[in-house]
PDB file of C-alpha atoms in Angstrom:
ATOM      1  CA  MET A   1       0.052   0.077  -0.059  1.00 47.00           C
ATOM      2  CA  ARG A   2       1.307   3.497  -0.964  1.00 47.00           C
ATOM      3  CA  PRO A   3       2.332   5.898   1.908  1.00 42.00           C
ATOM      4  CA  ALA A   4      -0.391   8.250   1.007  1.00 40.00           C
ATOM      5  CA  ALA A   5      -3.071   5.708   1.025  1.00 39.00           C
ATOM      6  CA  THR A   6      -1.790   4.449   4.322  1.00 35.00           C
ATOM      7  CA  ALA A   7      -2.015   7.954   5.768  1.00 35.00           C
ATOM      8  CA  LEU A   8      -5.543   8.172   4.585  1.00 33.00           C
ATOM      9  CA  LEU A   9      -6.536   5.042   6.149  1.00 32.00           C
ATOM     10  CA  VAL A  10      -4.934   5.736   9.493  1.00 34.00           C
ATOM     11  CA  LEU A  11      -6.764   9.348   9.318  1.00 30.00           C
ATOM     12  CA  ALA A  12     -10.023   7.652   8.707  1.00 31.00           C
ATOM     13  CA  CYS A  13      -9.594   5.366  11.504  1.00 32.00           C
ATOM     14  CA  TRP A  14      -8.721   8.004  13.839  1.00 31.00           C
ATOM     15  CA  LEU A  15     -11.748   9.981  12.646  1.00 32.00           C
ATOM     16  CA  LEU A  16     -14.115   7.071  13.270  1.00 32.00           C
ATOM     17  CA  ALA A  17     -12.376   6.509  16.712  1.00 36.00           C
ATOM     18  CA  ALA A  18     -12.858  10.125  17.648  1.00 37.00           C
ATOM     19  CA  SER A  19     -16.557  10.736  16.399  1.00 38.00           C
ATOM     20  CA  PRO A  20     -19.014  10.558  19.133  1.00 41.00           C
ATOM     21  CA  ALA A  21     -21.145   7.498  19.518  1.00 46.00           C
ATOM     22  CA  PRO A  22     -24.617   7.805  17.703  1.00 53.00           C
ATOM     23  CA  ALA A  23     -27.392   8.518  19.763  1.00 61.00           C
ATOM     24  CA  GLN A  24     -29.613   5.417  20.298  1.00 71.00           C
ATOM     25  CA  GLN A  25     -33.485   5.551  19.758  1.00 80.00           C
ATOM     26  CA  VAL A  26     -35.323   3.750  22.629  1.00 87.00           C
ATOM     27  CA  ALA A  27     -39.065   3.420  23.281  1.00 86.00           C
ATOM     28  CA  LEU A  28     -40.984   1.786  26.192  1.00 90.00           C
ATOM     29  CA  SER A  29     -43.427  -0.471  24.489  1.00 86.00           C
ATOM     30  CA  GLY A  30     -45.030  -2.067  27.614  1.00 89.00           C
ATOM     31  CA  LEU A  31     -44.613  -3.436  31.107  1.00 89.00           C
ATOM     32  CA  SER A  32     -45.218  -6.537  32.823  1.00 87.00           C
ATOM     33  CA  SER A  33     -44.374  -7.876  36.260  1.00 86.00           C
ATOM     34  CA  GLY A  34     -41.691  -5.455  36.983  1.00 87.00           C
ATOM     35  CA  ARG A  35     -40.186  -5.875  33.392  1.00 92.00           C
ATOM     36  CA  ALA A  36     -39.870  -3.333  30.597  1.00 92.00           C
ATOM     37  CA  LEU A  37     -40.619  -4.187  27.038  1.00 91.00           C
ATOM     38  CA  LEU A  38     -37.974  -1.772  25.147  1.00 90.00           C
ATOM     39  CA  VAL A  39     -37.612  -1.194  21.463  1.00 89.00           C
ATOM     40  CA  ILE A  40     -34.119  -0.099  20.817  1.00 87.00           C
ATOM     41  CA  ASP A  41     -33.064   1.471  17.627  1.00 81.00           C
ATOM     42  CA  GLY A  42     -36.391   0.060  16.042  1.00 79.00           C
ATOM     43  CA  ALA A  43     -35.276  -3.528  16.567  1.00 84.00           C
ATOM     44  CA  LYS A  44     -37.309  -6.611  17.949  1.00 87.00           C
ATOM     45  CA  PRO A  45     -39.134  -5.447  21.477  1.00 89.00           C
ATOM     46  CA  ARG A  46     -37.200  -7.160  24.407  1.00 91.00           C
ATOM     47  CA  PHE A  47     -38.177  -7.585  27.967  1.00 93.00           C
ATOM     48  CA  LEU A  48     -35.447  -6.496  30.639  1.00 93.00           C
ATOM     49  CA  LEU A  49     -35.564  -6.777  34.360  1.00 93.00           C
ATOM     50  CA  PRO A  50     -34.128  -3.883  36.430  1.00 91.00           C
ATOM     51  CA  GLY A  51     -30.402  -4.065  36.485  1.00 90.00           C
ATOM     52  CA  GLN A  52     -30.339  -5.949  32.914  1.00 91.00           C
ATOM     53  CA  THR A  53     -28.406  -4.266  30.078  1.00 89.00           C
ATOM     54  CA  HIS A  54     -29.113  -4.917  26.267  1.00 88.00           C
ATOM     55  CA  SER A  55     -27.629  -3.281  23.436  1.00 85.00           C
ATOM     56  CA  GLY A  56     -25.717  -0.771  25.751  1.00 84.00           C
ATOM     57  CA  VAL A  57     -29.188   0.219  27.401  1.00 88.00           C
ATOM     58  CA  ARG A  58     -29.261  -0.628  31.090  1.00 87.00           C
ATOM     59  CA  LEU A  59     -32.871  -0.637  32.736  1.00 91.00           C
ATOM     60  CA  LEU A  60     -32.967   0.896  36.222  1.00 90.00           C
ATOM     61  CA  SER A  61     -36.614   0.645  37.284  1.00 89.00           C
ATOM     62  CA  ALA A  62     -39.829  -0.002  35.774  1.00 88.00           C
ATOM     63  CA  LEU A  63     -43.071   1.088  37.688  1.00 83.00           C
ATOM     64  CA  GLY A  64     -46.482   2.133  36.897  1.00 80.00           C
ATOM     65  CA  ASP A  65     -46.411   3.236  33.463  1.00 82.00           C
ATOM     66  CA  SER A  66     -42.859   4.324  33.072  1.00 86.00           C
ATOM     67  CA  ALA A  67     -39.382   3.047  33.302  1.00 88.00           C
ATOM     68  CA  VAL A  68     -35.761   4.555  33.788  1.00 87.00           C
ATOM     69  CA  ILE A  69     -33.049   3.552  31.526  1.00 88.00           C
ATOM     70  CA  GLU A  70     -29.346   4.491  31.445  1.00 83.00           C
ATOM     71  CA  VAL A  71     -26.993   4.656  28.487  1.00 80.00           C
ATOM     72  CA  ASN A  72     -23.410   5.842  28.905  1.00 71.00           C
ATOM     73  CA  GLY A  73     -24.241   7.330  32.363  1.00 68.00           C
ATOM     74  CA  GLN A  74     -27.084   9.376  31.080  1.00 74.00           C
ATOM     75  CA  ARG A  75     -30.531   8.611  32.542  1.00 78.00           C
ATOM     76  CA  GLN A  76     -33.933   8.907  30.556  1.00 81.00           C
ATOM     77  CA  THR A  77     -37.348   8.204  31.899  1.00 85.00           C
ATOM     78  CA  LEU A  78     -39.544   6.488  29.248  1.00 87.00           C
ATOM     79  CA  ARG A  79     -43.301   6.284  29.108  1.00 84.00           C
ATOM     80  CA  VAL A  80     -45.609   3.685  27.645  1.00 83.00           C
ATOM     81  CA  GLY A  81     -46.863   5.085  24.328  1.00 74.00           C
ATOM     82  CA  ASP A  82     -44.328   8.060  24.055  1.00 76.00           C
ATOM     83  CA  ALA A  83     -42.451   8.607  20.950  1.00 68.00           C
ATOM     84  CA  PRO A  84     -38.883   7.112  20.987  1.00 72.00           C
ATOM     85  CA  VAL A  85     -36.161   9.251  22.894  1.00 72.00           C
ATOM     86  CA  SER A  86     -32.643   9.627  21.761  1.00 69.00           C
ATOM     87  CA  VAL A  87     -29.943   8.714  24.284  1.00 66.00           C
ATOM     88  CA  GLY A  88     -26.212   8.233  23.977  1.00 57.00           C
ATOM     89  CA  LYS A  89     -22.906   9.960  24.464  1.00 45.00           C
ATOM     90  CA  ALA A  90     -23.976  12.915  22.465  1.00 41.00           C
ATOM     91  CA  ALA A  91     -26.729  13.685  24.801  1.00 43.00           C
ATOM     92  CA  ALA A  92     -25.486  15.960  27.451  1.00 50.00           C
ATOM     93  CA  ASP A  93     -26.794  19.201  29.276  1.00 56.00           C
ATOM     94  CA  THR A  94     -28.260  20.622  26.145  1.00 56.00           C
ATOM     95  CA  GLY A  95     -30.097  23.679  24.527  1.00 59.00           C
ATOM     96  CA  ALA A  96     -29.451  27.406  25.352  1.00 66.00           C
ATOM     97  CA  GLN A  97     -26.569  28.676  27.067  1.00 78.00           C
ATOM     98  CA  ARG A  98     -28.459  31.486  28.694  1.00 84.00           C
ATOM     99  CA  ILE A  99     -31.931  31.571  30.529  1.00 90.00           C
ATOM    100  CA  VAL A 100     -33.498  35.147  31.265  1.00 91.00           C
ATOM    101  CA  LEU A 101     -36.214  35.317  33.713  1.00 93.00           C
ATOM    102  CA  THR A 102     -38.338  38.241  34.690  1.00 93.00           C
ATOM    103  CA  ALA A 103     -39.653  38.486  38.367  1.00 93.00           C
ATOM    104  CA  ASP A 104     -43.588  38.664  39.088  1.00 92.00           C
ATOM    105  CA  ALA A 105     -45.263  41.555  40.864  1.00 90.00           C
ATOM    106  CA  GLN A 106     -44.148  39.758  44.143  1.00 91.00           C
ATOM    107  CA  GLY A 107     -40.676  39.790  42.994  1.00 92.00           C
ATOM    108  CA  HIS A 108     -40.346  36.010  42.431  1.00 94.00           C
ATOM    109  CA  PHE A 109     -39.029  34.225  39.534  1.00 95.00           C
ATOM    110  CA  MET A 110     -41.591  31.657  38.315  1.00 95.00           C
ATOM    111  CA  PRO A 111     -40.472  29.962  35.462  1.00 93.00           C
ATOM    112  CA  PRO A 112     -42.484  26.932  33.807  1.00 94.00           C
ATOM    113  CA  GLY A 113     -40.537  24.008  33.037  1.00 92.00           C
ATOM    114  CA  GLN A 114     -40.306  20.144  32.988  1.00 93.00           C
ATOM    115  CA  ILE A 115     -39.166  17.543  35.031  1.00 93.00           C
ATOM    116  CA  ASN A 116     -38.648  14.213  33.130  1.00 89.00           C
ATOM    117  CA  GLY A 117     -40.501  15.450  30.298  1.00 88.00           C
ATOM    118  CA  ARG A 118     -43.688  16.382  32.393  1.00 90.00           C
ATOM    119  CA  GLU A 119     -44.872  19.948  32.938  1.00 93.00           C
ATOM    120  CA  VAL A 120     -44.244  21.823  36.353  1.00 94.00           C
ATOM    121  CA  GLN A 121     -44.178  25.122  37.674  1.00 96.00           C
ATOM    122  CA  PHE A 122     -40.942  26.165  39.386  1.00 97.00           C
ATOM    123  CA  MET A 123     -39.970  28.769  41.627  1.00 96.00           C
ATOM    124  CA  VAL A 124     -36.382  29.995  41.748  1.00 96.00           C
ATOM    125  CA  ASP A 125     -35.019  29.562  45.357  1.00 95.00           C
ATOM    126  CA  THR A 126     -31.415  30.449  46.036  1.00 93.00           C
ATOM    127  CA  GLY A 127     -31.519  29.397  49.579  1.00 91.00           C
ATOM    128  CA  ALA A 128     -32.761  25.763  48.800  1.00 92.00           C
ATOM    129  CA  THR A 129     -29.760  23.391  48.478  1.00 92.00           C
ATOM    130  CA  LEU A 130     -31.546  21.096  46.273  1.00 94.00           C
ATOM    131  CA  VAL A 131     -34.486  21.124  43.946  1.00 96.00           C
ATOM    132  CA  ILE A 132     -37.561  20.381  46.239  1.00 95.00           C
ATOM    133  CA  LEU A 133     -40.917  19.138  45.281  1.00 95.00           C
ATOM    134  CA  SER A 134     -43.989  17.801  46.830  1.00 95.00           C
ATOM    135  CA  GLU A 135     -45.244  14.221  47.079  1.00 95.00           C
ATOM    136  CA  SER A 136     -48.373  15.396  44.858  1.00 95.00           C
ATOM    137  CA  ASP A 137     -46.236  16.646  42.215  1.00 95.00           C
ATOM    138  CA  ALA A 138     -43.908  13.678  42.446  1.00 94.00           C
ATOM    139  CA  ARG A 139     -46.955  11.519  41.828  1.00 93.00           C
ATOM    140  CA  ARG A 140     -48.265  13.567  39.208  1.00 93.00           C
ATOM    141  CA  ILE A 141     -45.109  13.342  36.995  1.00 92.00           C
ATOM    142  CA  ASN A 142     -44.914   9.551  37.780  1.00 90.00           C
ATOM    143  CA  LEU A 143     -41.667   9.895  39.954  1.00 91.00           C
ATOM    144  CA  ALA A 144     -40.938   6.726  42.053  1.00 89.00           C
ATOM    145  CA  TYR A 145     -39.522   9.137  45.038  1.00 90.00           C
ATOM    146  CA  ASP A 146     -40.415   6.233  47.623  1.00 89.00           C
ATOM    147  CA  LYS A 147     -37.510   4.439  46.176  1.00 87.00           C
ATOM    148  CA  GLY A 148     -35.181   7.201  47.131  1.00 89.00           C
ATOM    149  CA  ARG A 149     -33.193   7.454  50.498  1.00 90.00           C
ATOM    150  CA  LYS A 150     -35.174   8.740  53.466  1.00 91.00           C
ATOM    151  CA  VAL A 151     -33.816  11.692  54.864  1.00 91.00           C
ATOM    152  CA  LYS A 152     -34.947  14.128  57.849  1.00 88.00           C
ATOM    153  CA  VAL A 153     -35.337  17.868  56.376  1.00 84.00           C
ATOM    154  CA  SER A 154     -35.761  20.893  58.399  1.00 78.00           C
ATOM    155  CA  THR A 155     -38.555  23.050  57.304  1.00 74.00           C
ATOM    156  CA  ALA A 156     -40.191  26.234  58.735  1.00 70.00           C
ATOM    157  CA  ASN A 157     -42.857  23.870  60.530  1.00 73.00           C
ATOM    158  CA  GLY A 158     -40.005  21.596  61.861  1.00 78.00           C
ATOM    159  CA  ALA A 159     -38.085  18.546  60.788  1.00 83.00           C
ATOM    160  CA  VAL A 160     -39.984  16.355  58.413  1.00 87.00           C
ATOM    161  CA  ALA A 161     -39.229  13.005  56.579  1.00 90.00           C
ATOM    162  CA  GLY A 162     -38.578  13.228  52.819  1.00 92.00           C
ATOM    163  CA  TYR A 163     -37.065  11.403  50.155  1.00 94.00           C
ATOM    164  CA  GLU A 164     -33.643  12.071  48.332  1.00 93.00           C
ATOM    165  CA  VAL A 165     -34.111  11.362  44.637  1.00 92.00           C
ATOM    166  CA  ARG A 166     -32.149  11.996  41.308  1.00 91.00           C
ATOM    167  CA  LEU A 167     -34.334  13.825  38.627  1.00 91.00           C
ATOM    168  CA  ALA A 168     -33.332  12.323  35.181  1.00 88.00           C
ATOM    169  CA  SER A 169     -33.812  15.796  33.598  1.00 90.00           C
ATOM    170  CA  ILE A 170     -34.903  19.363  34.188  1.00 93.00           C
ATOM    171  CA  ARG A 171     -35.814  21.781  31.440  1.00 91.00           C
ATOM    172  CA  VAL A 172     -36.363  25.533  31.916  1.00 92.00           C
ATOM    173  CA  GLY A 173     -36.885  27.361  28.676  1.00 87.00           C
ATOM    174  CA  GLU A 174     -34.394  25.806  25.975  1.00 83.00           C
ATOM    175  CA  ALA A 175     -31.808  24.646  28.281  1.00 88.00           C
ATOM    176  CA  GLN A 176     -31.820  21.153  29.778  1.00 87.00           C
ATOM    177  CA  VAL A 177     -29.698  19.410  32.476  1.00 88.00           C
ATOM    178  CA  TYR A 178     -29.482  15.802  33.539  1.00 87.00           C
ATOM    179  CA  ASP A 179     -29.131  13.932  36.698  1.00 88.00           C
ATOM    180  CA  VAL A 180     -30.180  16.648  39.412  1.00 92.00           C
ATOM    181  CA  PRO A 181     -30.536  15.854  43.010  1.00 93.00           C
ATOM    182  CA  ALA A 182     -33.696  16.708  44.616  1.00 95.00           C
ATOM    183  CA  ILE A 183     -35.802  16.148  47.733  1.00 95.00           C
ATOM    184  CA  VAL A 184     -39.386  15.095  47.720  1.00 95.00           C
ATOM    185  CA  LEU A 185     -41.457  16.305  50.762  1.00 95.00           C
ATOM    186  CA  PRO A 186     -44.857  15.171  52.156  1.00 93.00           C
ATOM    187  CA  GLN A 187     -46.381  18.755  52.504  1.00 88.00           C
ATOM    188  CA  SER A 188     -48.334  20.254  49.670  1.00 89.00           C
ATOM    189  CA  MET A 189     -46.632  23.015  47.660  1.00 92.00           C
ATOM    190  CA  PRO A 190     -47.812  25.242  45.005  1.00 94.00           C
ATOM    191  CA  PHE A 191     -44.820  24.938  42.939  1.00 95.00           C
ATOM    192  CA  VAL A 192     -41.418  23.114  42.556  1.00 97.00           C
ATOM    193  CA  LEU A 193     -38.364  24.926  44.358  1.00 96.00           C
ATOM    194  CA  LEU A 194     -35.838  25.308  41.751  1.00 97.00           C
ATOM    195  CA  GLY A 195     -32.742  24.916  44.047  1.00 95.00           C
ATOM    196  CA  ASN A 196     -29.049  24.996  43.794  1.00 94.00           C
ATOM    197  CA  SER A 197     -28.770  21.506  42.529  1.00 94.00           C
ATOM    198  CA  PHE A 198     -29.907  23.255  39.313  1.00 95.00           C
ATOM    199  CA  LEU A 199     -28.964  26.755  39.808  1.00 95.00           C
ATOM    200  CA  THR A 200     -25.083  25.994  40.135  1.00 93.00           C
ATOM    201  CA  ARG A 201     -24.953  24.475  36.711  1.00 91.00           C
ATOM    202  CA  PHE A 202     -25.214  28.310  35.674  1.00 92.00           C
ATOM    203  CA  GLN A 203     -23.559  31.546  36.540  1.00 91.00           C
ATOM    204  CA  MET A 204     -26.386  33.730  37.963  1.00 90.00           C
ATOM    205  CA  GLN A 205     -26.614  37.548  37.679  1.00 92.00           C
ATOM    206  CA  ARG A 206     -29.561  39.855  38.712  1.00 90.00           C
ATOM    207  CA  ASN A 207     -30.456  43.196  37.568  1.00 90.00           C
ATOM    208  CA  ASN A 208     -33.570  44.752  38.973  1.00 89.00           C
ATOM    209  CA  ASP A 209     -36.371  42.443  37.923  1.00 91.00           C
ATOM    210  CA  GLN A 210     -34.350  40.391  35.596  1.00 92.00           C
ATOM    211  CA  MET A 211     -32.322  37.198  36.372  1.00 93.00           C
ATOM    212  CA  THR A 212     -29.662  35.832  33.822  1.00 93.00           C
ATOM    213  CA  LEU A 213     -28.483  32.357  33.936  1.00 92.00           C
ATOM    214  CA  GLU A 214     -25.234  31.662  32.078  1.00 90.00           C
ATOM    215  CA  ARG A 215     -24.526  28.136  31.495  1.00 86.00           C
ATOM    216  CA  ARG A 216     -21.305  27.154  33.441  1.00 78.00           C
ATOM    217  CA  PHE A 217     -20.950  23.314  32.758  1.00 62.00           C
TER     218      PHE A 217
END
């Protein structure tokens, strides 16, 4: 083989090795007896039990009408009947690099958003260490919070028992981040507190009634 052809072959192999792995398309076709029926890249559906892996897709849990999977360290919540989602190395914290919020009449920042693809109402709370949501909101978005670690949390009404969980994704505007620590509390709340486990992913600046969040990582 001529040197030039050898060099081109080496370059092509390097480019293939350096290219990110393509995202996989995964859909949840059904659930049965704690098993999830997954369709991966359009192949024949396959049942997996929590902890099992197929074609690089690991099933973490299967409860109710949803399942949580993991691919290359990225978690994603799937629901029966939803369109296939893309997961893989190429999927990291994505979307806009800046979020601009405007305060309401009471001076609060109340952006709508999503947790694990489900609509929620946030309130920015820089005093909250983690994202905090109520059990009622957790049930509404099909979050298996009772599988989380039990913790004691100090509130204005005293210490209460809660659950520490990790949210597969949080989306505000066009910005989306993954694997966000959160606490689920029993008391009713009119909104989800958007605490520092989300906010520290951004550089925060406030100017009068506007708050700008610039992505840090």
